[in-house]
Coordinates of C-alpha atoms in Angstrom, one line a residue:
M20 CA -39.2 2.0 -254.6
Y21 CA -42.0 2.5 -252.7
F22 CA -40.4 4.1 -249.8
L23 CA -39.2 7.0 -253.0
T24 CA -42.7 7.2 -253.8
V25 CA -44.7 7.2 -250.3
P26 CA -46.9 10.2 -249.9
F27 CA -46.7 12.9 -247.4
T28 CA -50.4 14.3 -247.5
V29 CA -53.6 12.9 -247.6
Q30 CA -55.1 11.0 -250.9
S31 CA -57.8 9.6 -252.2
G32 CA -60.3 6.9 -250.9
D33 CA -60.9 5.3 -247.6
T34 CA -57.2 6.5 -246.7
G35 CA -58.8 9.4 -244.2
E36 CA -60.8 7.9 -242.4
L37 CA -58.7 5.0 -242.3
V38 CA -55.9 7.1 -241.0
T39 CA -58.0 9.5 -238.5
S40 CA -59.7 6.3 -236.8
A41 CA -56.6 4.6 -235.9
Y42 CA -55.6 7.8 -234.7
H43 CA -58.2 8.4 -232.4
L44 CA -59.2 4.8 -232.3
R45 CA -62.7 5.6 -233.4
V46 CA -64.7 3.0 -235.6
A47 CA -64.4 2.5 -239.2
H48 CA -66.6 1.8 -242.1
P49 CA -68.3 -1.8 -241.9
P50 CA -67.1 -4.6 -240.9
G51 CA -64.3 -2.4 -239.1
Y52 CA -61.3 -3.6 -239.5
P53 CA -60.0 -4.1 -235.6
L54 CA -56.7 -5.4 -236.7
W55 CA -55.6 -2.4 -238.5
I56 CA -57.1 0.0 -236.7
S57 CA -55.1 -1.4 -233.4
A58 CA -51.8 -1.7 -234.8
Y59 CA -51.8 1.4 -236.5
H60 CA -53.2 3.3 -233.5
L61 CA -49.9 4.0 -231.5
P62 CA -48.0 4.2 -234.4
L63 CA -49.6 7.5 -235.7
K64 CA -50.7 8.9 -232.3
Y65 CA -46.5 8.8 -230.7
L66 CA -44.4 8.2 -233.8
D67 CA -43.5 11.8 -234.5
F68 CA -43.1 11.5 -238.3
Y69 CA -43.6 14.1 -241.1
N70 CA -47.7 13.9 -239.9
P71 CA -49.6 10.9 -238.8
F72 CA -51.1 10.2 -242.7
H73 CA -47.0 10.2 -244.0
T74 CA -46.9 7.2 -240.8
A75 CA -49.0 5.3 -241.8
A76 CA -48.0 5.3 -245.3
I77 CA -44.2 4.2 -244.6
L78 CA -46.3 1.0 -241.7
T79 CA -48.0 -0.4 -245.2
V80 CA -44.6 -0.1 -246.9
V81 CA -42.8 -2.1 -244.4
T82 CA -46.0 -4.1 -244.1
S83 CA -45.8 -4.6 -247.8
L84 CA -42.2 -5.4 -248.0
I85 CA -43.0 -8.3 -245.9
W86 CA -45.3 -10.5 -247.4
I87 CA -42.9 -9.5 -250.4
G88 CA -39.7 -10.9 -248.2
L89 CA -41.8 -14.1 -247.5
L90 CA -42.1 -14.9 -250.7
L91 CA -38.6 -14.0 -251.7
S92 CA -37.5 -16.8 -248.9
K93 CA -39.6 -19.5 -250.2
F94 CA -39.0 -18.7 -253.9
K95 CA -34.6 -17.8 -254.5
K96 CA -34.3 -19.2 -258.2
K97 CA -33.9 -16.2 -260.6
C98 CA -36.5 -16.5 -262.5
D99 CA -38.9 -16.8 -259.1
L100 CA -36.9 -12.9 -258.3
L101 CA -37.8 -11.9 -261.4
M102 CA -41.6 -12.7 -261.3
I103 CA -41.8 -11.3 -258.2
S104 CA -40.1 -7.8 -259.3
V105 CA -43.6 -8.1 -261.8
L106 CA -45.9 -8.3 -259.5
A107 CA -44.3 -5.9 -256.9
T108 CA -44.4 -3.3 -260.3
S109 CA -47.8 -3.7 -261.4
A110 CA -49.5 -1.2 -260.5
V111 CA -52.3 -1.8 -257.9
V112 CA -49.5 -4.1 -256.0
W113 CA -47.3 -0.5 -255.8
K114 CA -50.4 1.4 -255.3
Y115 CA -51.7 0.1 -252.2
A116 CA -48.3 -1.0 -251.0
L117 CA -48.3 2.8 -250.4
L118 CA -51.4 4.0 -249.4
P119 CA -52.4 3.5 -245.8
D120 CA -55.9 1.1 -246.8
V121 CA -56.1 -2.6 -245.3
F122 CA -54.5 -4.2 -248.8
A123 CA -51.6 -4.2 -247.5
L124 CA -52.4 -5.9 -244.3
H125 CA -54.9 -8.5 -246.6
S126 CA -51.9 -9.2 -248.9
L127 CA -49.3 -10.1 -245.8
F128 CA -52.2 -12.8 -244.9
L129 CA -53.2 -14.0 -248.3
T130 CA -49.2 -15.0 -248.5
L131 CA -49.3 -16.8 -245.3
V132 CA -51.8 -18.9 -246.3
F133 CA -50.5 -19.4 -249.9
L134 CA -47.1 -20.5 -247.6
C135 CA -49.4 -22.6 -246.0
F136 CA -51.4 -24.3 -249.1
L137 CA -47.6 -24.9 -251.0
N138 CA -45.9 -26.6 -247.3
P139 CA -48.7 -28.2 -245.2
K140 CA -45.9 -28.8 -242.5
I141 CA -45.7 -25.7 -241.1
L142 CA -48.8 -25.7 -239.5
E143 CA -47.9 -27.8 -237.0
K144 CA -46.2 -24.4 -235.8
P145 CA -48.6 -22.6 -233.4
W146 CA -47.6 -19.3 -234.8
V147 CA -48.4 -19.6 -238.1
I148 CA -52.1 -21.0 -237.1
F149 CA -52.3 -18.3 -234.9
F150 CA -51.3 -15.2 -237.7
V151 CA -53.3 -16.8 -240.2
S152 CA -56.0 -17.0 -238.1
L153 CA -55.9 -13.1 -237.1
S154 CA -56.9 -12.5 -240.8
V155 CA -60.4 -13.3 -239.5
A156 CA -60.5 -9.8 -238.0
H157 CA -59.5 -8.1 -241.3
H158 CA -60.8 -8.3 -244.5
H159 CA -63.9 -10.0 -244.9
T160 CA -62.8 -11.8 -248.5
I161 CA -60.4 -13.3 -246.7
I162 CA -63.3 -16.3 -246.6
F163 CA -62.1 -16.8 -250.5
A164 CA -58.8 -18.5 -248.9
F165 CA -60.1 -20.6 -246.1
P166 CA -60.2 -23.0 -248.5
F167 CA -56.6 -23.1 -248.8
F168 CA -55.9 -22.7 -246.0
L169 CA -58.7 -26.2 -244.7
Y170 CA -56.8 -28.0 -247.7
S171 CA -53.0 -27.5 -246.3
F172 CA -55.2 -28.2 -242.6
M173 CA -56.2 -31.7 -244.1
Q174 CA -53.2 -33.1 -245.1
N175 CA -51.9 -33.8 -241.7
Y176 CA -54.4 -34.1 -239.0
S177 CA -54.5 -33.3 -235.5
H178 CA -56.5 -32.9 -232.8
R179 CA -53.3 -30.3 -231.8
K180 CA -53.8 -28.4 -234.8
L181 CA -57.4 -28.5 -234.3
V182 CA -57.8 -26.7 -230.6
F183 CA -55.0 -24.6 -231.9
S184 CA -57.4 -23.2 -234.7
L185 CA -60.3 -23.2 -232.8
V186 CA -58.9 -21.1 -230.1
F187 CA -57.1 -18.6 -232.3
G188 CA -59.8 -18.7 -234.7
L189 CA -62.4 -17.4 -232.5
A190 CA -59.9 -15.2 -230.5
S191 CA -59.9 -13.2 -233.7
I192 CA -63.2 -13.1 -234.4
S193 CA -63.9 -11.1 -230.5
L194 CA -61.3 -8.7 -231.6
Y195 CA -64.2 -7.2 -233.0
F196 CA -65.5 -7.0 -229.9
L197 CA -62.7 -4.0 -229.6
L198 CA -65.3 -1.7 -231.5
L199 CA -67.3 -1.4 -228.3
Y200 CA -64.2 0.3 -227.1
F201 CA -63.4 2.3 -230.6
N202 CA -65.2 5.9 -229.3
P203 CA -68.1 4.6 -230.7
T204 CA -70.4 7.2 -229.2
E205 CA -67.7 10.1 -230.8
Y206 CA -69.3 11.9 -234.3
G207 CA -66.6 10.5 -236.5
S208 CA -66.8 7.3 -235.1
W209 CA -69.3 4.4 -237.9
D210 CA -72.1 4.1 -236.6
L211 CA -73.2 3.8 -232.9
I212 CA -71.6 0.6 -231.3
T213 CA -73.5 -0.2 -228.3
S214 CA -74.4 -3.5 -228.1
P215 CA -73.1 -7.1 -229.3
K216 CA -75.9 -7.2 -232.2
K217 CA -74.6 -3.7 -233.2
V218 CA -71.0 -5.2 -233.5
F219 CA -72.3 -8.6 -235.3
D220 CA -74.2 -6.0 -237.3
H221 CA -71.0 -3.5 -237.6
T222 CA -69.0 -7.0 -238.9
L223 CA -71.8 -8.3 -241.4
R224 CA -71.5 -5.0 -243.1
R225 CA -75.8 -5.1 -242.5
E226 CA -75.5 -1.7 -244.1
Y227 CA -74.2 -2.0 -247.2
G228 CA -76.1 -6.1 -247.6
T229 CA -73.5 -8.8 -246.5
F230 CA -70.7 -9.3 -250.0
R231 CA -71.9 -6.2 -251.0
L232 CA -69.3 -3.0 -251.8
Q233 CA -72.9 -1.0 -251.4
T234 CA -76.5 -0.6 -251.0
R235 CA -77.6 -0.2 -254.4
A236 CA -77.4 -3.5 -256.4
E237 CA -75.6 -2.6 -259.9
D238 CA -74.5 -4.7 -263.2
S239 CA -70.5 -5.4 -262.8
G240 CA -69.7 -8.0 -264.8
S241 CA -67.6 -6.0 -266.4
W242 CA -65.3 -6.4 -263.7
V243 CA -63.8 -9.4 -265.0
L244 CA -62.9 -7.9 -267.8
F245 CA -61.8 -5.1 -266.1
F246 CA -59.0 -7.5 -264.6
L247 CA -58.3 -9.3 -267.7
E248 CA -57.2 -6.2 -269.3
N249 CA -54.8 -5.1 -265.8
L250 CA -53.4 -8.1 -266.0
I251 CA -52.6 -7.9 -269.8
K252 CA -51.1 -4.5 -269.0
N253 CA -48.9 -5.4 -266.2
S254 CA -48.4 -8.5 -266.1
W255 CA -48.5 -10.0 -269.4
S256 CA -45.2 -11.3 -268.7
L257 CA -46.7 -13.8 -266.2
V258 CA -49.1 -14.4 -268.6
L259 CA -46.9 -15.9 -271.3
V260 CA -44.8 -17.9 -268.4
L261 CA -48.1 -19.9 -268.0
G262 CA -48.6 -20.1 -271.3
F263 CA -45.7 -21.8 -271.9
I264 CA -45.6 -24.2 -269.2
L265 CA -49.0 -25.3 -269.6
V266 CA -48.3 -26.2 -273.8
K267 CA -44.5 -27.5 -272.8
Y268 CA -45.0 -29.4 -269.4
Q269 CA -48.1 -30.9 -269.1
K270 CA -46.5 -34.4 -268.1
E271 CA -44.8 -32.7 -265.2
L272 CA -48.3 -30.6 -264.3
K273 CA -49.5 -34.0 -264.1
P274 CA -48.5 -34.9 -260.5
H275 CA -49.5 -31.5 -259.6
L276 CA -53.3 -31.6 -260.8
K277 CA -55.0 -32.2 -258.2
K278 CA -53.5 -29.1 -256.3
L279 CA -53.6 -26.9 -259.2
S280 CA -57.3 -28.1 -260.2
I281 CA -58.3 -27.3 -256.6
F282 CA -55.9 -23.3 -256.7
A283 CA -58.1 -22.6 -259.8
F284 CA -61.5 -23.8 -258.9
F285 CA -61.6 -20.9 -256.4
F286 CA -59.9 -18.5 -257.9
I287 CA -63.1 -19.4 -260.1
I288 CA -65.6 -19.1 -257.2
Y289 CA -63.6 -15.3 -256.1
F290 CA -64.5 -14.1 -259.7
T291 CA -67.6 -15.6 -259.6
V292 CA -69.3 -14.4 -256.1
F293 CA -67.6 -10.7 -256.6
S294 CA -69.0 -10.1 -259.9
L295 CA -72.4 -11.6 -259.2
L296 CA -72.2 -9.7 -255.8
G297 CA -70.6 -6.8 -256.1
G298 CA -73.1 -4.6 -256.2
M299 CA -71.7 -1.6 -258.0
S300 CA -70.6 -0.9 -261.9
L301 CA -67.9 0.5 -263.1
G302 CA -68.1 4.0 -264.4
V303 CA -67.4 7.0 -263.1
H304 CA -66.7 5.4 -259.3
G305 CA -66.4 2.1 -260.0
E306 CA -63.5 1.8 -261.4
P307 CA -61.1 3.6 -258.6
V308 CA -63.2 1.4 -255.7
F309 CA -63.0 -2.2 -257.8
E310 CA -59.6 -2.5 -258.3
R311 CA -58.4 -2.6 -254.7
F312 CA -60.2 -5.6 -254.8
L313 CA -58.3 -6.5 -258.0
I314 CA -55.4 -6.8 -255.4
Q315 CA -56.9 -10.5 -254.5
P316 CA -57.4 -12.0 -258.1
T317 CA -53.6 -10.6 -259.0
L318 CA -52.3 -12.0 -255.9
Y319 CA -54.3 -15.7 -257.0
F320 CA -52.7 -15.7 -260.3
F321 CA -49.3 -15.1 -259.2
F322 CA -49.4 -17.7 -257.3
L323 CA -51.2 -20.0 -259.1
V324 CA -47.8 -19.3 -262.1
L325 CA -45.2 -19.4 -259.1
M326 CA -46.4 -22.4 -257.9
I327 CA -46.5 -24.5 -261.3
V328 CA -42.7 -22.7 -261.6
S329 CA -41.6 -24.3 -259.0
I330 CA -42.3 -27.9 -259.8
P331 CA -39.1 -29.8 -260.7
K332 CA -38.0 -29.8 -264.0
V333 CA -39.2 -27.4 -265.0
K334 CA -37.5 -24.7 -267.0
L335 CA -38.1 -21.4 -268.5
P336 CA -36.5 -20.5 -271.7
K337 CA -34.4 -17.2 -272.3
L338 CA -36.7 -14.8 -274.0
L339 CA -39.5 -15.2 -271.2
I340 CA -36.0 -15.2 -268.9
V341 CA -36.0 -11.3 -271.1
S342 CA -39.6 -10.5 -271.1
L343 CA -40.1 -10.5 -267.3
I344 CA -37.0 -8.2 -266.9
L345 CA -38.5 -6.3 -269.7
N346 CA -42.3 -6.4 -268.3
T347 CA -40.2 -5.1 -265.3
A348 CA -38.7 -2.1 -266.7
I349 CA -41.7 -0.8 -268.3
N350 CA -43.7 -1.4 -265.4
V351 CA -41.2 0.6 -263.6
S352 CA -40.7 3.2 -266.2
V353 CA -44.6 3.2 -266.5
N354 CA -45.6 3.4 -262.4
F355 CA -43.1 5.1 -260.8
P356 CA -44.1 8.4 -262.4
A357 CA -47.7 7.7 -262.3
L358 CA -47.5 6.2 -258.6
N359 CA -45.2 8.8 -257.0
Y360 CA -47.4 10.1 -254.2
R361 CA -44.0 12.4 -252.6
N362 CA -45.1 15.3 -254.3
N363 CA -48.6 14.6 -255.1
T364 CA -50.7 17.4 -253.1
S365 CA -53.0 18.0 -254.7
I366 CA -55.8 16.3 -253.2
E367 CA -54.6 18.5 -249.8
D368 CA -54.0 21.2 -251.5
Y369 CA -57.6 21.5 -252.9
L370 CA -59.1 20.2 -249.0
K371 CA -57.3 23.3 -247.6
N372 CA -58.6 25.8 -250.5
S373 CA -61.8 24.3 -249.8
I374 CA -62.2 24.9 -246.0
D375 CA -59.8 27.8 -245.7
S376 CA -62.3 30.0 -248.3
L377 CA -65.3 29.2 -245.9
P378 CA -65.9 32.1 -243.2
K379 CA -66.0 31.9 -239.7
S380 CA -67.9 28.9 -237.8
S381 CA -70.0 27.6 -241.7
I382 CA -71.5 24.9 -242.1
Y383 CA -70.3 22.4 -244.6
Y384 CA -71.3 19.5 -245.7
T385 CA -68.8 16.9 -247.3
Y386 CA -69.7 14.3 -249.7
G387 CA -67.5 11.7 -251.3
D388 CA -65.0 9.6 -249.6
T389 CA -62.0 11.6 -250.9
I390 CA -63.5 14.9 -250.2
G391 CA -65.5 14.0 -247.5
F392 CA -63.0 11.5 -245.4
G393 CA -60.1 13.7 -246.9
T394 CA -61.0 16.8 -244.6
Y395 CA -62.2 14.9 -241.7
Y396 CA -58.6 14.1 -241.1
L397 CA -57.7 17.6 -242.0
K398 CA -59.8 18.8 -239.6
D399 CA -59.4 16.2 -236.9
V400 CA -56.1 15.2 -237.1
L401 CA -54.1 18.1 -238.1
N402 CA -56.5 20.9 -236.6
L403 CA -57.3 23.0 -239.6
R404 CA -60.1 25.1 -239.3
P405 CA -61.7 23.9 -235.9
D406 CA -64.2 26.5 -236.2
I407 CA -66.4 25.1 -239.1
I408 CA -69.1 22.5 -238.3
Q409 CA -68.5 19.6 -241.2
V410 CA -71.2 17.3 -241.8
H411 CA -69.5 14.3 -242.8
P412 CA -70.8 12.4 -245.8
T413 CA -72.3 9.6 -243.5
W414 CA -75.7 12.7 -243.2
G415 CA -77.5 9.6 -245.6
F416 CA -77.8 7.0 -242.2
P417 CA -80.1 7.8 -239.3
W418 CA -77.6 7.1 -236.6
S419 CA -74.7 9.1 -238.6
R420 CA -78.1 11.8 -238.6
E421 CA -79.2 11.3 -234.5
K422 CA -75.0 11.0 -233.2
F423 CA -74.7 14.8 -235.2
K424 CA -77.6 16.1 -232.9
R425 CA -76.2 15.0 -229.6
T426 CA -73.0 17.0 -231.0
Y427 CA -74.0 19.9 -232.2
P428 CA -78.4 20.0 -230.6
D429 CA -78.2 24.0 -231.1
I430 CA -78.3 23.9 -234.8
T431 CA -80.2 20.7 -235.2
R432 CA -83.9 21.0 -235.9
S433 CA -84.4 17.7 -236.8
T434 CA -82.9 14.3 -238.3
D435 CA -84.7 14.3 -241.5
E436 CA -83.0 13.4 -243.9
F437 CA -83.3 16.3 -246.5
I438 CA -80.1 18.0 -244.7
L439 CA -81.6 22.1 -245.6
T440 CA -84.8 22.0 -243.2
S441 CA -82.7 19.4 -240.6
L442 CA -80.3 21.9 -239.7
D443 CA -81.4 25.7 -238.0
L444 CA -79.7 27.9 -240.8
S445 CA -80.1 31.1 -239.3
K446 CA -77.2 31.8 -237.6
H447 CA -74.8 30.1 -240.0
R448 CA -73.3 30.1 -243.5
F449 CA -73.8 26.9 -245.2
Y450 CA -71.4 25.4 -248.0
T451 CA -71.3 22.4 -249.4
N452 CA -69.6 20.8 -252.3
Y453 CA -72.1 18.4 -253.7
V454 CA -75.0 20.3 -255.3
L455 CA -77.9 19.4 -254.2
D456 CA -81.5 17.7 -256.0
R457 CA -83.4 21.0 -254.5
V458 CA -83.4 23.6 -253.0
P459 CA -86.5 24.6 -250.8
Q460 CA -88.0 27.4 -251.9
G461 CA -86.3 30.9 -250.6
M462 CA -83.8 29.4 -250.8
F463 CA -80.5 30.5 -253.2
L464 CA -78.1 28.1 -254.6
S465 CA -74.3 29.8 -255.3
F466 CA -71.0 29.1 -256.8
Y467 CA -68.8 30.1 -253.7
G468 CA -65.4 30.1 -254.6
L469 CA -64.4 25.5 -254.7
N470 CA -67.8 25.2 -252.9
F471 CA -71.6 25.9 -253.3
E472 CA -73.5 27.9 -250.6
I473 CA -77.0 27.7 -250.4
G474 CA -79.1 30.4 -247.6
F475 CA -81.9 32.5 -247.9
Y476 CA -83.0 35.0 -250.0
Q477 CA -82.0 38.7 -248.3
G478 CA -84.7 41.5 -249.7
T479 CA -83.7 41.9 -253.2
E480 CA -79.6 40.9 -253.6
N481 CA -79.0 39.2 -256.8
Y482 CA -77.1 36.0 -256.6
H483 CA -76.7 35.1 -260.0
R484 CA -73.1 36.2 -260.2
F485 CA -70.8 33.5 -258.3
Q486 CA -68.2 34.4 -256.0
C487 CA -65.0 33.4 -257.3
D488 CA -62.2 35.3 -256.8
L489 CA -61.2 33.3 -254.0
N490 CA -57.1 33.1 -253.0
Y491 CA -55.8 29.8 -253.8
K492 CA -52.5 28.0 -252.6
W493 CA -50.6 25.1 -254.3
R494 CA -47.9 23.5 -253.4
T495 CA -47.5 21.3 -256.5
R496 CA -49.1 20.9 -259.3
P497 CA -49.4 19.0 -262.6
Q498 CA -48.0 19.3 -265.8
L499 CA -49.3 18.2 -269.2
G500 CA -46.6 16.2 -270.0
S501 CA -46.9 13.3 -267.8
F502 CA -51.2 13.8 -266.8
S503 CA -51.3 10.9 -265.3
E504 CA -49.0 12.0 -262.7
Y505 CA -50.9 12.1 -260.1
E506 CA -54.2 9.7 -259.8
I507 CA -57.3 11.3 -258.8
G508 CA -55.6 14.3 -257.8
L509 CA -55.9 15.4 -261.4
Y510 CA -59.4 15.4 -260.9
F511 CA -60.0 17.8 -258.3
D512 CA -57.0 20.2 -260.0
L513 CA -59.7 20.9 -262.8
L514 CA -62.3 21.9 -260.9
Y515 CA -60.9 25.2 -259.6
G516 CA -61.8 27.5 -262.4
A517 CA -65.3 26.0 -262.4
C518 CA -67.0 29.0 -260.4
N519 CA -65.5 31.2 -263.0
F520 CA -66.7 28.8 -265.9
S521 CA -69.9 28.8 -265.2
N522 CA -70.0 32.6 -264.7
G523 CA -69.0 32.9 -268.1
L524 CA -71.8 30.3 -269.4
Q525 CA -74.5 33.1 -267.3
L526 CA -73.0 35.9 -269.3
M527 CA -72.7 33.8 -272.3
N528 CA -76.2 33.0 -272.1
E529 CA -77.1 36.8 -271.5
N530 CA -75.1 37.9 -274.6
S531 CA -72.1 39.7 -272.7
L532 CA -69.5 37.8 -274.9
A533 CA -66.9 40.5 -273.6
E534 CA -67.3 39.6 -269.8
A535 CA -67.8 36.2 -270.3
E536 CA -64.6 36.1 -272.6
K537 CA -62.9 36.9 -269.2
E538 CA -64.6 34.7 -266.9
F539 CA -63.2 31.3 -269.2
L540 CA -59.8 32.8 -269.3
R541 CA -59.5 32.5 -266.0
A542 CA -61.3 29.7 -265.1
L543 CA -58.6 28.8 -267.8
E544 CA -55.9 30.1 -265.8
L545 CA -57.0 28.2 -262.8
S546 CA -57.8 25.2 -264.0
P547 CA -55.0 25.2 -267.7
F548 CA -55.9 21.4 -268.3
N549 CA -59.3 21.6 -268.5
S550 CA -61.0 21.0 -272.5
R551 CA -64.0 21.7 -271.1
Y552 CA -63.5 25.1 -270.5
Q553 CA -61.2 26.0 -273.6
E554 CA -63.7 24.2 -275.7
R555 CA -66.4 26.8 -274.6
L556 CA -63.9 29.4 -274.6
C557 CA -63.4 28.3 -278.5
K558 CA -67.0 28.9 -279.1
L559 CA -67.5 31.9 -277.7
Y560 CA -65.0 32.4 -280.7
E561 CA -66.9 31.2 -283.4
L562 CA -69.9 33.0 -282.1
S563 CA -68.6 36.7 -282.4
N564 CA -65.3 35.8 -285.1
N565 CA -62.6 36.4 -282.8
P566 CA -59.7 35.4 -285.0
K567 CA -58.1 34.4 -281.7
R568 CA -60.5 30.7 -282.1
S569 CA -58.2 29.2 -284.1
S570 CA -55.2 29.5 -281.9
C571 CA -57.9 28.3 -279.4
E572 CA -59.0 25.0 -281.0
E573 CA -55.1 23.6 -281.6
R574 CA -54.9 23.9 -277.7
L575 CA -58.1 22.4 -277.7
V576 CA -56.5 19.8 -280.0
N577 CA -54.2 19.4 -278.3
L578 CA -55.5 18.8 -274.7
L579 CA -57.7 15.9 -276.3
T580 CA -54.6 14.2 -278.0
V581 CA -52.4 14.3 -274.4
I582 CA -56.0 13.9 -271.9
H583 CA -58.4 10.6 -272.5
P584 CA -61.0 12.2 -273.6
Q585 CA -63.4 9.7 -272.1
Y586 CA -62.4 11.3 -269.1
Y587 CA -64.4 14.5 -269.5
S588 CA -67.1 13.0 -270.4
E589 CA -67.5 10.6 -267.6
K590 CA -65.5 12.9 -264.7
L591 CA -66.9 16.1 -266.0

């Protein structure tokens, strides 16, 4: 199922940046992920699959199958197999078994630590210590699994194991110094890693604040509820299994109470620290960020249930066995279409349409991970539109502005944070996907297809009307009947008509209702499922007493019935 749903085109989040960094061997965002970048570099560069992104996705699937296979090699009972099936088909695990992000490899390390916790004797083998030690060169949240490793280590303490642990641990930490050789001076590399101090700062995520997902601290307490909601939605049968065993087999659990208590304690520690120091609320952008961090507590919960079920004399009744089968079947029926990235070209189509519409030698300021680093991938890996000068979303950092100045000295006036006063726009047209907070006097901001153009007024030229009629090409587009099919790609699909919609609003304010109707209809032609556009068209028909109002409102109700209403209030 993973191979059937693996993506062929660039997707959302950090995937565009990570794949590009691995392809060109560049420094990725903090902490740098030197192990992931190194492991993916050669396959992405030299394996001739469909494209480098697809190759990275295949490697991610293989990594996921390895850690699932390790669990299957240890737990072989029928109920174990069914529980592993529930986990493997849950939304968050399935999703990051496909997307080339760092979380599949992180799951592999968590599984290794769990197996050591169950059977401390395997730490007598140096290669086990070696692979577990590599985890410190990867994701920072592995520190929440370190107490499990320490417990396993102390069960059969020996000086030999201590030596191997120290040697392999220090060797793994030293992998972060590879950042000094990951082309740190290139514009596409994060920060300017040119000294050991810079390596330490990057490794400790000083720019964001250590143990924070981003620089600004917001309330993230709702993340616990977010986790519970996803757990019950995708793994409800495991919750039933845990509840049944805790009630039915209390006596059988007592000899294992120490181990279970240790596991539960550090499970709670993860929740507490992450909730207090995550640094981001859910809201518009928080949910897709936080969902990735559901994987570790989800695995913790699953490991806990699997450990309890493996206790001798614990047997599950047929009803719970049926619930595990049913849970897996529901997960497959819901998540297979929702996470089928095989034909999901929505994001890449949007990014291609965006840059293909820009004039030659434009400056393009891309904001946000998906658009910014997705465009970064298209330009630097697929070599699309090399004539366009892309300003990365990292412009807010001083090192990024300094790198831009070194790379493009002819168009950089200064390295101020405000981009419009920092660049020489006299010879280049400037575009952005992001509405800037302010535009200097004497400059205009106008829609240009999927982006905004910012430039200087020329004479009496009227920029009141936006340039909307550009040609777009699509390979696949979502359908109303399966509206969750393409995940965040749907968001971009809903924006194609934004320029015409804005034109329509202007014309409507001027009481040019006939012209406004044409613009709204064109907006809906480009974005047929955007209920916001549909609602404004209905409002226009109401003002003009147009008999089309009735059918317009029927379609609006249909859209809001199929699509979650909050989607528009939050996203648009």
